[in-house]
mmCIF file with all atom_site columns, C-alpha atoms in Angstrom:
data_model
loop_
_atom_site.group_PDB
_atom_site.id
_atom_site.type_symbol
_atom_site.label_atom_id
_atom_site.label_alt_id
_atom_site.label_comp_id
_atom_site.label_asym_id
_atom_site.label_entity_id
_atom_site.label_seq_id
_atom_site.pdbx_PDB_ins_code
_atom_site.Cartn_x
_atom_site.Cartn_y
_atom_site.Cartn_z
_atom_site.occupancy
_atom_site.B_iso_or_equiv
_atom_site.pdbx_formal_charge
_atom_site.auth_seq_id
_atom_site.auth_comp_id
_atom_site.auth_asym_id
_atom_site.auth_atom_id
_atom_site.pdbx_PDB_model_num
ATOM 1   C CA . MET H 1 1   ? -41.681 -12.273 18.296  1.00 43.00 ? 1   MET H CA 1
ATOM 2   C CA . ARG H 1 2   ? -37.046 -12.006 19.859  1.00 48.00 ? 2   ARG H CA 1
ATOM 3   C CA . GLY H 1 3   ? -36.032 -13.669 16.886  1.00 49.00 ? 3   GLY H CA 1
ATOM 4   C CA . LEU H 1 4   ? -36.427 -11.724 14.121  1.00 47.00 ? 4   LEU H CA 1
ATOM 5   C CA . ILE H 1 5   ? -35.180 -8.688  16.203  1.00 50.00 ? 5   ILE H CA 1
ATOM 6   C CA . MET H 1 6   ? -31.882 -8.464  14.362  1.00 55.00 ? 6   MET H CA 1
ATOM 7   C CA . ASP H 1 7   ? -28.171 -7.115  16.473  1.00 67.00 ? 7   ASP H CA 1
ATOM 8   C CA . LYS H 1 8   ? -28.090 -3.456  14.497  1.00 73.00 ? 8   LYS H CA 1
ATOM 9   C CA . LEU H 1 9   ? -23.500 -3.703  12.973  1.00 68.00 ? 9   LEU H CA 1
ATOM 10  C CA . THR H 1 10  ? -21.832 -0.925  14.490  1.00 70.00 ? 10  THR H CA 1
ATOM 11  C CA . LEU H 1 11  ? -19.178 1.623   14.010  1.00 67.00 ? 11  LEU H CA 1
ATOM 12  C CA . LEU H 1 12  ? -17.230 -0.579  15.825  1.00 68.00 ? 12  LEU H CA 1
ATOM 13  C CA . ASP H 1 13  ? -18.333 -4.042  14.869  1.00 69.00 ? 13  ASP H CA 1
ATOM 14  C CA . MET H 1 14  ? -17.373 -2.751  11.449  1.00 72.00 ? 14  MET H CA 1
ATOM 15  C CA . PHE H 1 15  ? -13.740 -2.257  12.167  1.00 70.00 ? 15  PHE H CA 1
ATOM 16  C CA . LYS H 1 16  ? -13.471 -4.869  13.653  1.00 66.00 ? 16  LYS H CA 1
ATOM 17  C CA . HIS H 1 17  ? -14.540 -7.378  11.608  1.00 69.00 ? 17  HIS H CA 1
ATOM 18  C CA . GLY H 1 18  ? -13.011 -5.472  8.063   1.00 73.00 ? 18  GLY H CA 1
ATOM 19  C CA . THR H 1 19  ? -9.776  -6.946  9.197   1.00 71.00 ? 19  THR H CA 1
ATOM 20  C CA . ALA H 1 20  ? -9.881  -9.946  6.068   1.00 71.00 ? 20  ALA H CA 1
ATOM 21  C CA . THR H 1 21  ? -11.369 -6.649  4.333   1.00 76.00 ? 21  THR H CA 1
ATOM 22  C CA . TRP H 1 22  ? -7.902  -4.945  4.338   1.00 74.00 ? 22  TRP H CA 1
ATOM 23  C CA . SER H 1 23  ? -5.054  -7.187  4.479   1.00 74.00 ? 23  SER H CA 1
ATOM 24  C CA . ALA H 1 24  ? -7.375  -9.140  0.914   1.00 77.00 ? 24  ALA H CA 1
ATOM 25  C CA . VAL H 1 25  ? -7.115  -6.296  -0.606  1.00 80.00 ? 25  VAL H CA 1
ATOM 26  C CA . SER H 1 26  ? -3.573  -5.310  0.448   1.00 77.00 ? 26  SER H CA 1
ATOM 27  C CA . SER H 1 27  ? -2.294  -8.634  -0.842  1.00 79.00 ? 27  SER H CA 1
ATOM 28  C CA . PHE H 1 28  ? -4.148  -8.734  -4.213  1.00 84.00 ? 28  PHE H CA 1
ATOM 29  C CA . VAL H 1 29  ? -2.811  -5.275  -4.698  1.00 83.00 ? 29  VAL H CA 1
ATOM 30  C CA . VAL H 1 30  ? 0.776   -6.309  -4.343  1.00 83.00 ? 30  VAL H CA 1
ATOM 31  C CA . VAL H 1 31  ? 0.179   -9.785  -6.661  1.00 85.00 ? 31  VAL H CA 1
ATOM 32  C CA . LEU H 1 32  ? -1.200  -6.933  -8.721  1.00 88.00 ? 32  LEU H CA 1
ATOM 33  C CA . PHE H 1 33  ? 2.095   -5.125  -8.582  1.00 86.00 ? 33  PHE H CA 1
ATOM 34  C CA . TRP H 1 34  ? 3.655   -7.922  -10.001 1.00 88.00 ? 34  TRP H CA 1
ATOM 35  C CA . CYS H 1 35  ? 0.910   -9.204  -13.479 1.00 90.00 ? 35  CYS H CA 1
ATOM 36  C CA . VAL H 1 36  ? 1.248   -5.422  -13.578 1.00 89.00 ? 36  VAL H CA 1
ATOM 37  C CA . GLY H 1 37  ? 4.854   -5.095  -13.954 1.00 89.00 ? 37  GLY H CA 1
ATOM 38  C CA . CYS H 1 38  ? 5.661   -7.906  -15.946 1.00 91.00 ? 38  CYS H CA 1
ATOM 39  C CA . TRP H 1 39  ? 3.097   -6.516  -18.865 1.00 92.00 ? 39  TRP H CA 1
ATOM 40  C CA . LEU H 1 40  ? 4.988   -3.109  -18.973 1.00 89.00 ? 40  LEU H CA 1
ATOM 41  C CA . SER H 1 41  ? 7.872   -4.813  -19.030 1.00 91.00 ? 41  SER H CA 1
ATOM 42  C CA . PHE H 1 42  ? 6.419   -6.421  -22.430 1.00 92.00 ? 42  PHE H CA 1
ATOM 43  C CA . LEU H 1 43  ? 5.301   -2.667  -23.825 1.00 90.00 ? 43  LEU H CA 1
ATOM 44  C CA . ALA H 1 44  ? 8.156   -1.217  -23.097 1.00 90.00 ? 44  ALA H CA 1
ATOM 45  C CA . ILE H 1 45  ? 10.423  -3.919  -25.016 1.00 91.00 ? 45  ILE H CA 1
ATOM 46  C CA . VAL H 1 46  ? 7.090   -2.886  -27.990 1.00 90.00 ? 46  VAL H CA 1
ATOM 47  C CA . ASN H 1 47  ? 8.957   -0.461  -27.270 1.00 88.00 ? 47  ASN H CA 1
ATOM 48  C CA . TYR H 1 48  ? 12.369  -1.208  -27.559 1.00 91.00 ? 48  TYR H CA 1
ATOM 49  C CA . LYS H 1 49  ? 10.935  -1.873  -31.177 1.00 89.00 ? 49  LYS H CA 1
ATOM 50  C CA . ASN H 1 50  ? 9.847   0.612   -31.830 1.00 87.00 ? 50  ASN H CA 1
ATOM 51  C CA . ALA H 1 51  ? 12.743  2.901   -31.245 1.00 87.00 ? 51  ALA H CA 1
ATOM 52  C CA . ALA H 1 52  ? 15.157  0.704   -33.522 1.00 87.00 ? 52  ALA H CA 1
ATOM 53  C CA . ASP H 1 53  ? 12.502  1.437   -35.834 1.00 87.00 ? 53  ASP H CA 1
ATOM 54  C CA . GLY H 1 54  ? 12.774  4.915   -35.582 1.00 85.00 ? 54  GLY H CA 1
ATOM 55  C CA . LYS H 1 55  ? 9.121   5.734   -34.461 1.00 84.00 ? 55  LYS H CA 1
ATOM 56  C CA . ASN H 1 56  ? 10.535  7.343   -30.640 1.00 82.00 ? 56  ASN H CA 1
ATOM 57  C CA . GLY H 1 57  ? 13.252  7.547   -29.664 1.00 84.00 ? 57  GLY H CA 1
ATOM 58  C CA . ILE H 1 58  ? 15.514  5.172   -27.332 1.00 87.00 ? 58  ILE H CA 1
ATOM 59  C CA . ALA H 1 59  ? 14.663  7.889   -23.657 1.00 85.00 ? 59  ALA H CA 1
ATOM 60  C CA . LYS H 1 60  ? 11.153  6.415   -23.133 1.00 84.00 ? 60  LYS H CA 1
ATOM 61  C CA . PRO H 1 61  ? 11.633  2.262   -23.574 1.00 89.00 ? 61  PRO H CA 1
ATOM 62  C CA . ILE H 1 62  ? 14.265  3.091   -21.060 1.00 90.00 ? 62  ILE H CA 1
ATOM 63  C CA . ILE H 1 63  ? 11.998  4.593   -17.989 1.00 88.00 ? 63  ILE H CA 1
ATOM 64  C CA . GLN H 1 64  ? 9.512   2.466   -19.004 1.00 87.00 ? 64  GLN H CA 1
ATOM 65  C CA . THR H 1 65  ? 11.734  -0.591  -18.250 1.00 91.00 ? 65  THR H CA 1
ATOM 66  C CA . VAL H 1 66  ? 12.889  1.154   -14.922 1.00 90.00 ? 66  VAL H CA 1
ATOM 67  C CA . ILE H 1 67  ? 9.794   2.077   -14.000 1.00 89.00 ? 67  ILE H CA 1
ATOM 68  C CA . ALA H 1 68  ? 8.368   -2.905  -15.425 1.00 89.00 ? 68  ALA H CA 1
ATOM 69  C CA . ALA H 1 69  ? 11.014  -3.232  -12.606 1.00 89.00 ? 69  ALA H CA 1
ATOM 70  C CA . LEU H 1 70  ? 10.091  -1.374  -10.579 1.00 86.00 ? 70  LEU H CA 1
ATOM 71  C CA . MET H 1 71  ? 7.129   -2.436  -9.745  1.00 86.00 ? 71  MET H CA 1
ATOM 72  C CA . VAL H 1 72  ? 7.958   -6.121  -10.078 1.00 86.00 ? 72  VAL H CA 1
ATOM 73  C CA . ALA H 1 73  ? 10.267  -5.236  -7.204  1.00 84.00 ? 73  ALA H CA 1
ATOM 74  C CA . ILE H 1 74  ? 8.299   -3.416  -5.409  1.00 80.00 ? 74  ILE H CA 1
ATOM 75  C CA . SER H 1 75  ? 5.713   -6.348  -5.232  1.00 75.00 ? 75  SER H CA 1
ATOM 76  C CA . ARG H 1 76  ? 8.674   -8.141  -2.429  1.00 74.00 ? 76  ARG H CA 1
ATOM 77  C CA . PHE H 1 77  ? 9.314   -4.851  -1.378  1.00 72.00 ? 77  PHE H CA 1
ATOM 78  C CA . ILE H 1 78  ? 6.023   -3.201  -0.277  1.00 68.00 ? 78  ILE H CA 1
ATOM 79  C CA . PRO H 1 79  ? 6.376   -7.111  2.187   1.00 64.00 ? 79  PRO H CA 1
ATOM 80  C CA . ILE H 1 80  ? 9.445   -5.496  3.340   1.00 62.00 ? 80  ILE H CA 1
ATOM 81  C CA . LEU H 1 81  ? 8.604   -2.520  4.345   1.00 56.00 ? 81  LEU H CA 1
ATOM 82  C CA . SER H 1 82  ? 5.534   -4.242  7.123   1.00 53.00 ? 82  SER H CA 1
ATOM 83  C CA . GLU H 1 83  ? 6.994   -6.728  7.834   1.00 54.00 ? 83  GLU H CA 1
ATOM 84  C CA . THR H 1 84  ? 10.194  -4.371  9.345   1.00 50.00 ? 84  THR H CA 1
ATOM 85  C CA . LEU H 1 85  ? 8.320   -3.353  12.016  1.00 45.00 ? 85  LEU H CA 1
ATOM 86  C CA . ASN H 1 86  ? 7.795   -6.152  13.798  1.00 44.00 ? 86  ASN H CA 1
ATOM 87  C CA . ASN H 1 87  ? 11.494  -7.230  12.992  1.00 47.00 ? 87  ASN H CA 1
ATOM 88  C CA . LYS H 1 88  ? 9.566   -10.287 10.934  1.00 47.00 ? 88  LYS H CA 1
ATOM 89  C CA . ALA H 1 89  ? 10.869  -11.338 7.804   1.00 43.00 ? 89  ALA H CA 1
ATOM 90  C CA . ALA H 1 90  ? 8.024   -14.464 7.487   1.00 46.00 ? 90  ALA H CA 1
ATOM 91  C CA . GLU H 1 91  ? 5.779   -14.150 3.970   1.00 46.00 ? 91  GLU H CA 1
ATOM 92  C CA . PHE H 1 92  ? 3.162   -11.305 3.545   1.00 48.00 ? 92  PHE H CA 1
ATOM 93  C CA . SER H 1 93  ? 0.728   -11.806 6.337   1.00 53.00 ? 93  SER H CA 1
ATOM 94  C CA . PRO H 1 94  ? -0.933  -7.855  7.508   1.00 52.00 ? 94  PRO H CA 1
ATOM 95  C CA . GLN H 1 95  ? -3.361  -9.573  9.526   1.00 50.00 ? 95  GLN H CA 1
ATOM 96  C CA . SER H 1 96  ? -0.758  -10.809 11.393  1.00 53.00 ? 96  SER H CA 1
ATOM 97  C CA . LEU H 1 97  ? 1.774   -6.913  11.267  1.00 50.00 ? 97  LEU H CA 1
ATOM 98  C CA . LEU H 1 98  ? -0.148  -5.703  13.990  1.00 52.00 ? 98  LEU H CA 1
ATOM 99  C CA . SER H 1 99  ? -0.061  -8.252  16.105  1.00 51.00 ? 99  SER H CA 1
ATOM 100 C CA . ASP H 1 100 ? 0.834   -6.816  18.639  1.00 53.00 ? 100 ASP H CA 1
ATOM 101 C CA . ILE H 1 101 ? -1.567  -2.747  19.313  1.00 54.00 ? 101 ILE H CA 1
ATOM 102 C CA . PRO H 1 102 ? -3.268  -3.982  22.360  1.00 53.00 ? 102 PRO H CA 1
ATOM 103 C CA . THR H 1 103 ? -6.479  -5.479  22.233  1.00 53.00 ? 103 THR H CA 1
ATOM 104 C CA . THR H 1 104 ? -7.753  -6.441  25.469  1.00 58.00 ? 104 THR H CA 1
ATOM 105 C CA . ASP H 1 105 ? -9.918  -3.582  26.076  1.00 60.00 ? 105 ASP H CA 1
ATOM 106 C CA . PRO H 1 106 ? -13.243 -5.146  26.496  1.00 58.00 ? 106 PRO H CA 1
ATOM 107 C CA . MET H 1 107 ? -14.497 -2.417  24.012  1.00 61.00 ? 107 MET H CA 1
ATOM 108 C CA . GLY H 1 108 ? -13.053 -3.430  21.388  1.00 61.00 ? 108 GLY H CA 1
ATOM 109 C CA . LEU H 1 109 ? -10.949 -0.593  20.353  1.00 64.00 ? 109 LEU H CA 1
ATOM 110 C CA . GLY H 1 110 ? -8.130  -1.601  20.586  1.00 67.00 ? 110 GLY H CA 1
ATOM 111 C CA . LEU H 1 111 ? -9.554  -4.245  17.604  1.00 69.00 ? 111 LEU H CA 1
ATOM 112 C CA . ALA H 1 112 ? -11.131 -1.335  15.338  1.00 71.00 ? 112 ALA H CA 1
ATOM 113 C CA . PHE H 1 113 ? -7.802  0.813   15.575  1.00 74.00 ? 113 PHE H CA 1
ATOM 114 C CA . THR H 1 114 ? -5.775  -1.879  14.421  1.00 74.00 ? 114 THR H CA 1
ATOM 115 C CA . SER H 1 115 ? -8.652  -2.864  11.556  1.00 76.00 ? 115 SER H CA 1
ATOM 116 C CA . VAL H 1 116 ? -7.882  1.412   10.853  1.00 79.00 ? 116 VAL H CA 1
ATOM 117 C CA . LEU H 1 117 ? -4.244  1.296   10.993  1.00 80.00 ? 117 LEU H CA 1
ATOM 118 C CA . LEU H 1 118 ? -4.623  -2.445  7.944   1.00 81.00 ? 118 LEU H CA 1
ATOM 119 C CA . PHE H 1 119 ? -7.095  0.039   6.144   1.00 84.00 ? 119 PHE H CA 1
ATOM 120 C CA . VAL H 1 120 ? -4.395  3.091   6.004   1.00 86.00 ? 120 VAL H CA 1
ATOM 121 C CA . GLN H 1 121 ? -2.104  0.027   5.340   1.00 84.00 ? 121 GLN H CA 1
ATOM 122 C CA . MET H 1 122 ? -4.107  -0.832  2.186   1.00 85.00 ? 122 MET H CA 1
ATOM 123 C CA . LEU H 1 123 ? -4.555  3.022   1.060   1.00 89.00 ? 123 LEU H CA 1
ATOM 124 C CA . GLY H 1 124 ? -1.089  3.547   0.545   1.00 88.00 ? 124 GLY H CA 1
ATOM 125 C CA . THR H 1 125 ? -0.284  0.175   -0.765  1.00 86.00 ? 125 THR H CA 1
ATOM 126 C CA . ILE H 1 126 ? -3.371  0.926   -3.798  1.00 89.00 ? 126 ILE H CA 1
ATOM 127 C CA . ALA H 1 127 ? -1.514  4.637   -3.235  1.00 92.00 ? 127 ALA H CA 1
ATOM 128 C CA . LEU H 1 128 ? 2.054   3.668   -4.189  1.00 89.00 ? 128 LEU H CA 1
ATOM 129 C CA . PHE H 1 129 ? 0.153   1.425   -7.330  1.00 89.00 ? 129 PHE H CA 1
ATOM 130 C CA . ARG H 1 130 ? -1.220  4.525   -8.744  1.00 92.00 ? 130 ARG H CA 1
ATOM 131 C CA . GLY H 1 131 ? 2.079   6.796   -8.131  1.00 91.00 ? 131 GLY H CA 1
ATOM 132 C CA . PHE H 1 132 ? 3.547   3.568   -10.500 1.00 90.00 ? 132 PHE H CA 1
ATOM 133 C CA . MET H 1 133 ? 0.947   3.474   -12.804 1.00 89.00 ? 133 MET H CA 1
ATOM 134 C CA . MET H 1 134 ? 1.207   7.443   -12.735 1.00 90.00 ? 134 MET H CA 1
ATOM 135 C CA . LEU H 1 135 ? 4.688   8.016   -13.725 1.00 88.00 ? 135 LEU H CA 1
ATOM 136 C CA . TRP H 1 136 ? 4.288   4.874   -16.419 1.00 86.00 ? 136 TRP H CA 1
ATOM 137 C CA . GLU H 1 137 ? 1.393   7.522   -18.266 1.00 87.00 ? 137 GLU H CA 1
ATOM 138 C CA . ALA H 1 138 ? 3.781   10.463  -17.939 1.00 86.00 ? 138 ALA H CA 1
ATOM 139 C CA . THR H 1 139 ? 6.304   8.518   -20.271 1.00 84.00 ? 139 THR H CA 1
ATOM 140 C CA . ASN H 1 140 ? 3.583   8.892   -22.813 1.00 81.00 ? 140 ASN H CA 1
ATOM 141 C CA . LYS H 1 141 ? 2.200   11.961  -22.075 1.00 77.00 ? 141 LYS H CA 1
ATOM 142 C CA . GLY H 1 142 ? 5.532   13.655  -21.546 1.00 70.00 ? 142 GLY H CA 1
ATOM 143 C CA . ALA H 1 143 ? 7.417   15.883  -18.485 1.00 63.00 ? 143 ALA H CA 1
ATOM 144 C CA . GLY H 1 144 ? 5.060   18.721  -19.614 1.00 66.00 ? 144 GLY H CA 1
ATOM 145 C CA . SER H 1 145 ? 1.704   16.997  -18.336 1.00 70.00 ? 145 SER H CA 1
ATOM 146 C CA . GLY H 1 146 ? 2.226   17.344  -14.738 1.00 78.00 ? 146 GLY H CA 1
ATOM 147 C CA . LEU H 1 147 ? 2.021   13.612  -13.770 1.00 83.00 ? 147 LEU H CA 1
ATOM 148 C CA . ILE H 1 148 ? 5.598   13.339  -12.350 1.00 84.00 ? 148 ILE H CA 1
ATOM 149 C CA . GLY H 1 149 ? 5.178   15.268  -9.065  1.00 86.00 ? 149 GLY H CA 1
ATOM 150 C CA . LYS H 1 150 ? 1.382   14.007  -8.765  1.00 90.00 ? 150 LYS H CA 1
ATOM 151 C CA . SER H 1 151 ? 2.819   10.325  -9.062  1.00 89.00 ? 151 SER H CA 1
ATOM 152 C CA . TRP H 1 152 ? 6.089   10.910  -6.869  1.00 90.00 ? 152 TRP H CA 1
ATOM 153 C CA . THR H 1 153 ? 3.685   12.003  -4.504  1.00 92.00 ? 153 THR H CA 1
ATOM 154 C CA . HIS H 1 154 ? 1.598   8.878   -4.238  1.00 92.00 ? 154 HIS H CA 1
ATOM 155 C CA . ILE H 1 155 ? 4.579   6.732   -4.156  1.00 90.00 ? 155 ILE H CA 1
ATOM 156 C CA . ILE H 1 156 ? 6.019   8.805   -1.311  1.00 91.00 ? 156 ILE H CA 1
ATOM 157 C CA . GLY H 1 157 ? 2.585   8.746   0.622   1.00 92.00 ? 157 GLY H CA 1
ATOM 158 C CA . GLY H 1 158 ? 2.287   5.165   -0.302  1.00 90.00 ? 158 GLY H CA 1
ATOM 159 C CA . VAL H 1 159 ? 5.492   4.437   2.042   1.00 86.00 ? 159 VAL H CA 1
ATOM 160 C CA . LEU H 1 160 ? 4.341   6.452   4.347   1.00 87.00 ? 160 LEU H CA 1
ATOM 161 C CA . ALA H 1 161 ? 1.123   5.061   4.842   1.00 87.00 ? 161 ALA H CA 1
ATOM 162 C CA . VAL H 1 162 ? 2.201   1.329   4.582   1.00 82.00 ? 162 VAL H CA 1
ATOM 163 C CA . ASN H 1 163 ? 4.558   2.076   7.688   1.00 80.00 ? 163 ASN H CA 1
ATOM 164 C CA . ILE H 1 164 ? 1.875   3.984   9.988   1.00 80.00 ? 164 ILE H CA 1
ATOM 165 C CA . GLN H 1 165 ? 3.326   2.482   12.652  1.00 77.00 ? 165 GLN H CA 1
ATOM 166 C CA . LEU H 1 166 ? 6.630   3.997   12.389  1.00 77.00 ? 166 LEU H CA 1
ATOM 167 C CA . THR H 1 167 ? 5.205   7.179   10.866  1.00 81.00 ? 167 THR H CA 1
ATOM 168 C CA . ILE H 1 168 ? 3.055   7.600   13.559  1.00 80.00 ? 168 ILE H CA 1
ATOM 169 C CA . ALA H 1 169 ? 5.613   7.185   15.892  1.00 78.00 ? 169 ALA H CA 1
ATOM 170 C CA . THR H 1 170 ? 8.520   9.685   13.857  1.00 79.00 ? 170 THR H CA 1
ATOM 171 C CA . VAL H 1 171 ? 6.445   11.741  13.487  1.00 82.00 ? 171 VAL H CA 1
ATOM 172 C CA . ALA H 1 172 ? 4.752   12.284  17.375  1.00 80.00 ? 172 ALA H CA 1
ATOM 173 C CA . SER H 1 173 ? 9.255   11.796  18.994  1.00 77.00 ? 173 SER H CA 1
ATOM 174 C CA . THR H 1 174 ? 9.510   15.087  17.098  1.00 80.00 ? 174 THR H CA 1
ATOM 175 C CA . PHE H 1 175 ? 6.624   16.801  17.815  1.00 81.00 ? 175 PHE H CA 1
ATOM 176 C CA . TYR H 1 176 ? 5.587   14.651  20.743  1.00 78.00 ? 176 TYR H CA 1
ATOM 177 C CA . PRO H 1 177 ? 8.793   14.023  22.939  1.00 77.00 ? 177 PRO H CA 1
ATOM 178 C CA . GLY H 1 178 ? 8.172   11.591  25.720  1.00 76.00 ? 178 GLY H CA 1
ATOM 179 C CA . ILE H 1 179 ? 4.644   10.551  24.757  1.00 74.00 ? 179 ILE H CA 1
ATOM 180 C CA . ASP H 1 180 ? 3.531   7.148   25.323  1.00 72.00 ? 180 ASP H CA 1
ATOM 181 C CA . LEU H 1 181 ? 2.931   5.224   22.112  1.00 68.00 ? 181 LEU H CA 1
ATOM 182 C CA . SER H 1 182 ? 2.584   1.340   23.555  1.00 67.00 ? 182 SER H CA 1
ATOM 183 C CA . PHE H 1 183 ? -0.811  2.106   21.865  1.00 62.00 ? 183 PHE H CA 1
ATOM 184 C CA . LEU H 1 184 ? 0.919   1.808   19.084  1.00 62.00 ? 184 LEU H CA 1
ATOM 185 C CA . GLY H 1 185 ? 3.177   -1.688  20.021  1.00 61.00 ? 185 GLY H CA 1
ATOM 186 C CA . PHE H 1 186 ? 5.594   0.768   20.643  1.00 58.00 ? 186 PHE H CA 1
#
């Protein structure tokens, strides 16, 4: 009878075990940045041809080329953003990024907190991707569509979320000087 009773999965357990998932999703989105950036550069080249044929202006493919180049470059920029927090320049591995957060508590709250921070970083990576895609869409719809402001909001918010430890430390030191940030690994 005891073998049939299963342990209940708590929210703390889910966060502790979610670390690998958040890291895998972040790594996937970084690779997706590169692939989509390459595809968008191909589309920009097609738009250069359309500009030469007089179907559209030259500004659109130039802006699209810059966006595509940024998306290819961001695939290496995101790992650099993350790795500068720990002063290391190895390959992108989000699961080891927050390893300096103390995890010696018996309840596992440190591991859960690390998982939450990695979840925020994953959302930041997705927000960066969405911001660049919205910026690309703005080149197709025009500046009056309202997508430019929304895309920059996603991009800036994504950068802050990818650098969540530094963002928390900056806000805390600005508004609460002298606060103990040892739980963040600072």
